[in-house]
mmCIF file of C-alpha atoms in Angstrom:
data_model
loop_
_atom_site.group_PDB
_atom_site.id
_atom_site.type_symbol
_atom_site.label_atom_id
_atom_site.label_comp_id
_atom_site.label_asym_id
_atom_site.label_seq_id
_atom_site.Cartn_x
_atom_site.Cartn_y
_atom_site.Cartn_z
ATOM 1 C CA UNK A 1 -0.010 -0.002 -0.006
ATOM 2 C CA UNK A 2 1.040 3.669 -0.547
ATOM 3 C CA UNK A 3 2.597 5.399 2.426
ATOM 4 C CA UNK A 4 0.336 8.113 4.018
ATOM 5 C CA UNK A 5 -2.564 8.509 6.464
ATOM 6 C CA UNK A 6 -5.650 6.585 5.916
ATOM 7 C CA UNK A 7 -8.548 9.225 5.718
ATOM 8 C CA UNK A 8 -11.475 7.349 4.619
ATOM 9 C CA UNK A 9 -12.758 4.566 2.388
ATOM 10 C CA UNK A 10 -14.698 4.983 -0.858
ATOM 11 C CA UNK A 11 -16.408 2.171 -3.071
ATOM 12 C CA UNK A 12 -18.154 2.662 -6.626
ATOM 13 C CA UNK A 13 -21.535 1.419 -6.060
ATOM 14 C CA UNK A 14 -21.429 -1.204 -8.828
ATOM 15 C CA UNK A 15 -17.847 -2.022 -9.086
ATOM 16 C CA UNK A 16 -16.195 -4.888 -7.339
ATOM 17 C CA UNK A 17 -13.144 -2.831 -6.212
ATOM 18 C CA UNK A 18 -12.306 -1.324 -2.964
ATOM 19 C CA UNK A 19 -10.735 1.875 -2.727
ATOM 20 C CA UNK A 20 -8.634 3.248 0.489
ATOM 21 C CA UNK A 21 -7.978 7.013 0.073
ATOM 22 C CA UNK A 22 -4.651 8.028 1.332
ATOM 23 C CA UNK A 23 -3.650 11.663 2.049
ATOM 24 C CA UNK A 24 0.013 12.020 1.182
ATOM 25 C CA UNK A 25 2.061 15.318 1.129
ATOM 26 C CA UNK A 26 1.455 15.590 -2.613
ATOM 27 C CA UNK A 27 -2.143 14.430 -3.479
ATOM 28 C CA UNK A 28 -4.712 12.087 -2.187
ATOM 29 C CA UNK A 29 -3.971 8.585 -3.515
ATOM 30 C CA UNK A 30 -6.522 6.271 -3.805
ATOM 31 C CA UNK A 31 -5.214 2.687 -3.830
ATOM 32 C CA UNK A 32 -7.436 -0.030 -5.674
ATOM 33 C CA UNK A 33 -7.633 -3.539 -4.568
ATOM 34 C CA UNK A 34 -8.866 -6.808 -6.269
ATOM 35 C CA UNK A 35 -12.405 -7.892 -6.128
ATOM 36 C CA UNK A 36 -11.569 -10.343 -3.267
ATOM 37 C CA UNK A 37 -11.455 -7.455 -0.925
ATOM 38 C CA UNK A 38 -14.516 -6.699 1.118
ATOM 39 C CA UNK A 39 -16.797 -3.829 -0.104
ATOM 40 C CA UNK A 40 -17.786 -1.361 2.541
ATOM 41 C CA UNK A 41 -21.229 0.416 1.829
ATOM 42 C CA UNK A 42 -19.718 3.882 1.046
ATOM 43 C CA UNK A 43 -20.737 5.935 -1.885
ATOM 44 C CA UNK A 44 -18.694 7.913 -4.462
ATOM 45 C CA UNK A 45 -20.626 11.151 -3.377
ATOM 46 C CA UNK A 46 -17.912 11.480 -0.895
ATOM 47 C CA UNK A 47 -15.620 12.206 -3.841
ATOM 48 C CA UNK A 48 -18.168 14.270 -5.505
ATOM 49 C CA UNK A 49 -18.714 16.507 -2.493
ATOM 50 C CA UNK A 50 -14.830 17.115 -2.524
ATOM 51 C CA UNK A 51 -15.373 18.046 -6.098
ATOM 52 C CA UNK A 52 -18.052 20.443 -5.847
ATOM 53 C CA UNK A 53 -16.571 22.084 -2.801
ATOM 54 C CA UNK A 54 -13.632 22.907 -5.130
ATOM 55 C CA UNK A 55 -16.035 24.448 -7.608
ATOM 56 C CA UNK A 56 -13.514 27.059 -8.838
ATOM 57 C CA UNK A 57 -11.216 24.274 -9.940
ATOM 58 C CA UNK A 58 -11.011 21.738 -12.660
ATOM 59 C CA UNK A 59 -10.712 18.419 -10.731
ATOM 60 C CA UNK A 60 -8.458 15.939 -12.257
ATOM 61 C CA UNK A 61 -8.554 12.269 -11.441
ATOM 62 C CA UNK A 62 -5.677 10.010 -12.555
ATOM 63 C CA UNK A 63 -6.115 6.191 -12.898
ATOM 64 C CA UNK A 64 -3.216 4.004 -13.680
ATOM 65 C CA UNK A 65 -2.463 0.431 -13.795
ATOM 66 C CA UNK A 66 -1.160 -2.411 -15.997
ATOM 67 C CA UNK A 67 -2.975 -3.376 -19.316
ATOM 68 C CA UNK A 68 -6.126 -5.072 -18.768
ATOM 69 C CA UNK A 69 -6.125 -4.221 -15.154
ATOM 70 C CA UNK A 70 -9.641 -2.626 -15.130
ATOM 71 C CA UNK A 71 -8.829 1.066 -15.564
ATOM 72 C CA UNK A 72 -11.432 1.673 -18.295
ATOM 73 C CA UNK A 73 -14.002 -0.111 -16.164
ATOM 74 C CA UNK A 74 -13.317 2.138 -12.983
ATOM 75 C CA UNK A 75 -13.121 5.165 -15.241
ATOM 76 C CA UNK A 76 -16.781 4.392 -16.889
ATOM 77 C CA UNK A 77 -18.118 3.591 -13.346
ATOM 78 C CA UNK A 78 -16.675 6.636 -11.874
ATOM 79 C CA UNK A 79 -18.000 8.753 -14.727
ATOM 80 C CA UNK A 80 -21.512 7.199 -14.375
ATOM 81 C CA UNK A 81 -21.457 7.746 -10.516
ATOM 82 C CA UNK A 82 -20.219 11.274 -10.918
ATOM 83 C CA UNK A 83 -22.404 12.237 -13.700
ATOM 84 C CA UNK A 84 -25.409 11.844 -11.205
ATOM 85 C CA UNK A 85 -23.570 14.350 -8.616
ATOM 86 C CA UNK A 86 -22.145 17.015 -11.083
ATOM 87 C CA UNK A 87 -24.106 16.432 -14.334
ATOM 88 C CA UNK A 88 -22.894 14.799 -17.722
ATOM 89 C CA UNK A 89 -21.847 17.977 -19.256
ATOM 90 C CA UNK A 90 -19.284 18.714 -16.549
ATOM 91 C CA UNK A 91 -17.170 15.611 -16.794
ATOM 92 C CA UNK A 92 -14.639 14.500 -19.448
ATOM 93 C CA UNK A 93 -12.537 11.107 -19.928
ATOM 94 C CA UNK A 94 -9.269 11.308 -21.528
ATOM 95 C CA UNK A 95 -7.324 8.164 -22.249
ATOM 96 C CA UNK A 96 -3.487 8.449 -21.887
ATOM 97 C CA UNK A 97 -3.231 6.326 -25.230
ATOM 98 C CA UNK A 98 -4.075 9.389 -27.197
ATOM 99 C CA UNK A 99 -0.576 10.727 -26.165
ATOM 100 C CA UNK A 100 1.468 8.102 -27.793
ATOM 101 C CA UNK A 101 4.320 9.968 -29.714
ATOM 102 C CA UNK A 102 3.907 10.884 -33.492
ATOM 103 C CA UNK A 103 6.063 8.444 -35.200
ATOM 104 C CA UNK A 104 5.395 9.496 -38.542
ATOM 105 C CA UNK A 105 8.959 10.207 -39.133
ATOM 106 C CA UNK A 106 9.772 6.380 -38.746
ATOM 107 C CA UNK A 107 9.187 3.496 -41.154
ATOM 108 C CA UNK A 108 6.472 1.044 -40.352
ATOM 109 C CA UNK A 109 9.176 -1.465 -39.491
ATOM 110 C CA UNK A 110 10.616 0.846 -36.887
ATOM 111 C CA UNK A 111 7.223 1.736 -35.588
ATOM 112 C CA UNK A 112 6.152 -1.761 -34.840
ATOM 113 C CA UNK A 113 9.419 -2.099 -32.539
ATOM 114 C CA UNK A 114 8.151 0.640 -30.247
ATOM 115 C CA UNK A 115 7.801 -0.189 -26.610
ATOM 116 C CA UNK A 116 4.287 1.036 -25.978
ATOM 117 C CA UNK A 117 4.786 -0.172 -21.995
ATOM 118 C CA UNK A 118 7.651 2.553 -21.575
ATOM 119 C CA UNK A 119 7.192 6.153 -20.574
ATOM 120 C CA UNK A 120 9.513 7.304 -23.418
ATOM 121 C CA UNK A 121 6.705 6.201 -25.894
ATOM 122 C CA UNK A 122 4.363 8.966 -24.425
ATOM 123 C CA UNK A 123 4.240 12.717 -25.302
ATOM 124 C CA UNK A 124 3.539 13.664 -21.411
ATOM 125 C CA UNK A 125 4.729 17.044 -22.049
ATOM 126 C CA UNK A 126 1.881 17.766 -24.420
ATOM 127 C CA UNK A 127 -0.574 15.849 -22.111
ATOM 128 C CA UNK A 128 0.699 18.254 -19.174
ATOM 129 C CA UNK A 129 0.130 21.206 -21.505
ATOM 130 C CA UNK A 130 -3.255 20.133 -22.096
ATOM 131 C CA UNK A 131 -4.145 19.471 -18.481
ATOM 132 C CA UNK A 132 -2.744 22.836 -17.578
ATOM 133 C CA UNK A 133 -4.876 24.501 -20.430
ATOM 134 C CA UNK A 134 -8.034 22.617 -19.196
ATOM 135 C CA UNK A 135 -7.491 23.794 -15.667
ATOM 136 C CA UNK A 136 -7.108 27.606 -16.886
ATOM 137 C CA UNK A 137 -10.586 27.085 -18.694
ATOM 138 C CA UNK A 138 -9.257 26.599 -22.275
ATOM 139 C CA UNK A 139 -10.234 23.869 -24.776
ATOM 140 C CA UNK A 140 -7.619 21.489 -26.099
ATOM 141 C CA UNK A 141 -7.229 19.479 -29.477
ATOM 142 C CA UNK A 142 -6.981 15.997 -28.295
ATOM 143 C CA UNK A 143 -4.453 13.790 -30.493
ATOM 144 C CA UNK A 144 -6.202 10.805 -32.096
ATOM 145 C CA UNK A 145 -3.751 7.868 -32.271
ATOM 146 C CA UNK A 146 -3.996 5.023 -34.867
ATOM 147 C CA UNK A 147 -2.925 1.460 -33.778
ATOM 148 C CA UNK A 148 -3.035 0.519 -37.409
ATOM 149 C CA UNK A 149 -0.650 2.921 -38.652
ATOM 150 C CA UNK A 150 1.353 3.193 -35.053
ATOM 151 C CA UNK A 151 1.262 6.897 -35.263
ATOM 152 C CA UNK A 152 -1.006 10.112 -34.625
ATOM 153 C CA UNK A 153 -3.488 11.083 -37.070
ATOM 154 C CA UNK A 154 -3.789 14.498 -38.569
ATOM 155 C CA UNK A 155 -7.575 14.756 -37.011
ATOM 156 C CA UNK A 156 -8.015 16.116 -33.373
ATOM 157 C CA UNK A 157 -10.808 15.870 -31.102
ATOM 158 C CA UNK A 158 -11.764 19.305 -29.268
ATOM 159 C CA UNK A 159 -12.138 18.672 -25.597
ATOM 160 C CA UNK A 160 -13.818 21.599 -23.606
ATOM 161 C CA UNK A 161 -13.017 22.408 -20.180
ATOM 162 C CA UNK A 162 -14.923 20.460 -17.449
ATOM 163 C CA UNK A 163 -15.284 20.408 -13.700
ATOM 164 C CA UNK A 164 -13.990 16.894 -13.810
ATOM 165 C CA UNK A 165 -11.453 15.335 -15.894
ATOM 166 C CA UNK A 166 -10.869 11.459 -15.646
ATOM 167 C CA UNK A 167 -7.545 10.683 -16.986
ATOM 168 C CA UNK A 168 -6.653 6.872 -17.544
ATOM 169 C CA UNK A 169 -3.470 5.117 -18.610
ATOM 170 C CA UNK A 170 -0.868 2.619 -17.752
ATOM 171 C CA UNK A 171 2.050 5.289 -17.458
ATOM 172 C CA UNK A 172 0.480 8.201 -15.684
ATOM 173 C CA UNK A 173 2.048 8.121 -12.617
ATOM 174 C CA UNK A 174 5.635 7.631 -14.019
ATOM 175 C CA UNK A 175 5.847 11.447 -14.707
ATOM 176 C CA UNK A 176 6.174 13.601 -11.593
ATOM 177 C CA UNK A 177 4.674 16.588 -13.506
ATOM 178 C CA UNK A 178 1.631 14.852 -14.259
ATOM 179 C CA UNK A 179 1.373 13.708 -10.628
ATOM 180 C CA UNK A 180 1.559 17.333 -9.403
ATOM 181 C CA UNK A 181 -1.533 18.352 -11.777
ATOM 182 C CA UNK A 182 -3.849 15.271 -10.384
ATOM 183 C CA UNK A 183 -6.262 16.110 -7.369
ATOM 184 C CA UNK A 184 -6.787 12.262 -6.819
ATOM 185 C CA UNK A 185 -4.760 9.214 -8.122
ATOM 186 C CA UNK A 186 -6.043 5.756 -8.521
ATOM 187 C CA UNK A 187 -3.659 2.833 -8.924
ATOM 188 C CA UNK A 188 -5.429 -0.458 -9.992
ATOM 189 C CA UNK A 189 -3.123 -3.220 -8.352
ATOM 190 C CA UNK A 190 -3.957 -6.639 -9.971
ATOM 191 C CA UNK A 191 -2.366 -10.027 -9.401
ATOM 192 C CA UNK A 192 -1.356 -11.797 -12.600
ATOM 193 C CA UNK A 193 -1.860 -15.768 -12.200
ATOM 194 C CA UNK A 194 0.117 -18.010 -14.828
ATOM 195 C CA UNK A 195 -1.636 -20.962 -15.813
#
């Protein structure tokens, strides 16, 4: 478990995941444990209350963990639950996958050799700029990544500022600059069992 002082426990209503909220010197860290953990009957409205109390700010929640660990499930469940508290128009979800570096200057042979599980594959500087812009109340042009071409597309998606941004990806917590922008951090800790 992460170091810190246990503040409270939170659970998503329909997710089989236990969240322990730890207050550290930097940011609250929510450590996620597997489905075998007991589920207390505590609602997400505790997180929503924090978010609405900070109404002058954009609240950014980072969800990290290994591939197939349940990050997207947690992000979508959190989105549904918070939507009831703050409204659909005030919440956005940004996948870290959109920020894989542009590789159009490389041959396809070189592109397929990229280690997508290494922080160097990510354009965290652009992601940082985008998070800071959203916090200032400015829209961003979210990159679109093609897994077929192994590079960014020319098209982008406009993301307007929101009260709550849910950011999910495998490498979010590897960059201290990104961690500094997060109000909450969730790490999905899963056990891998070999057959």
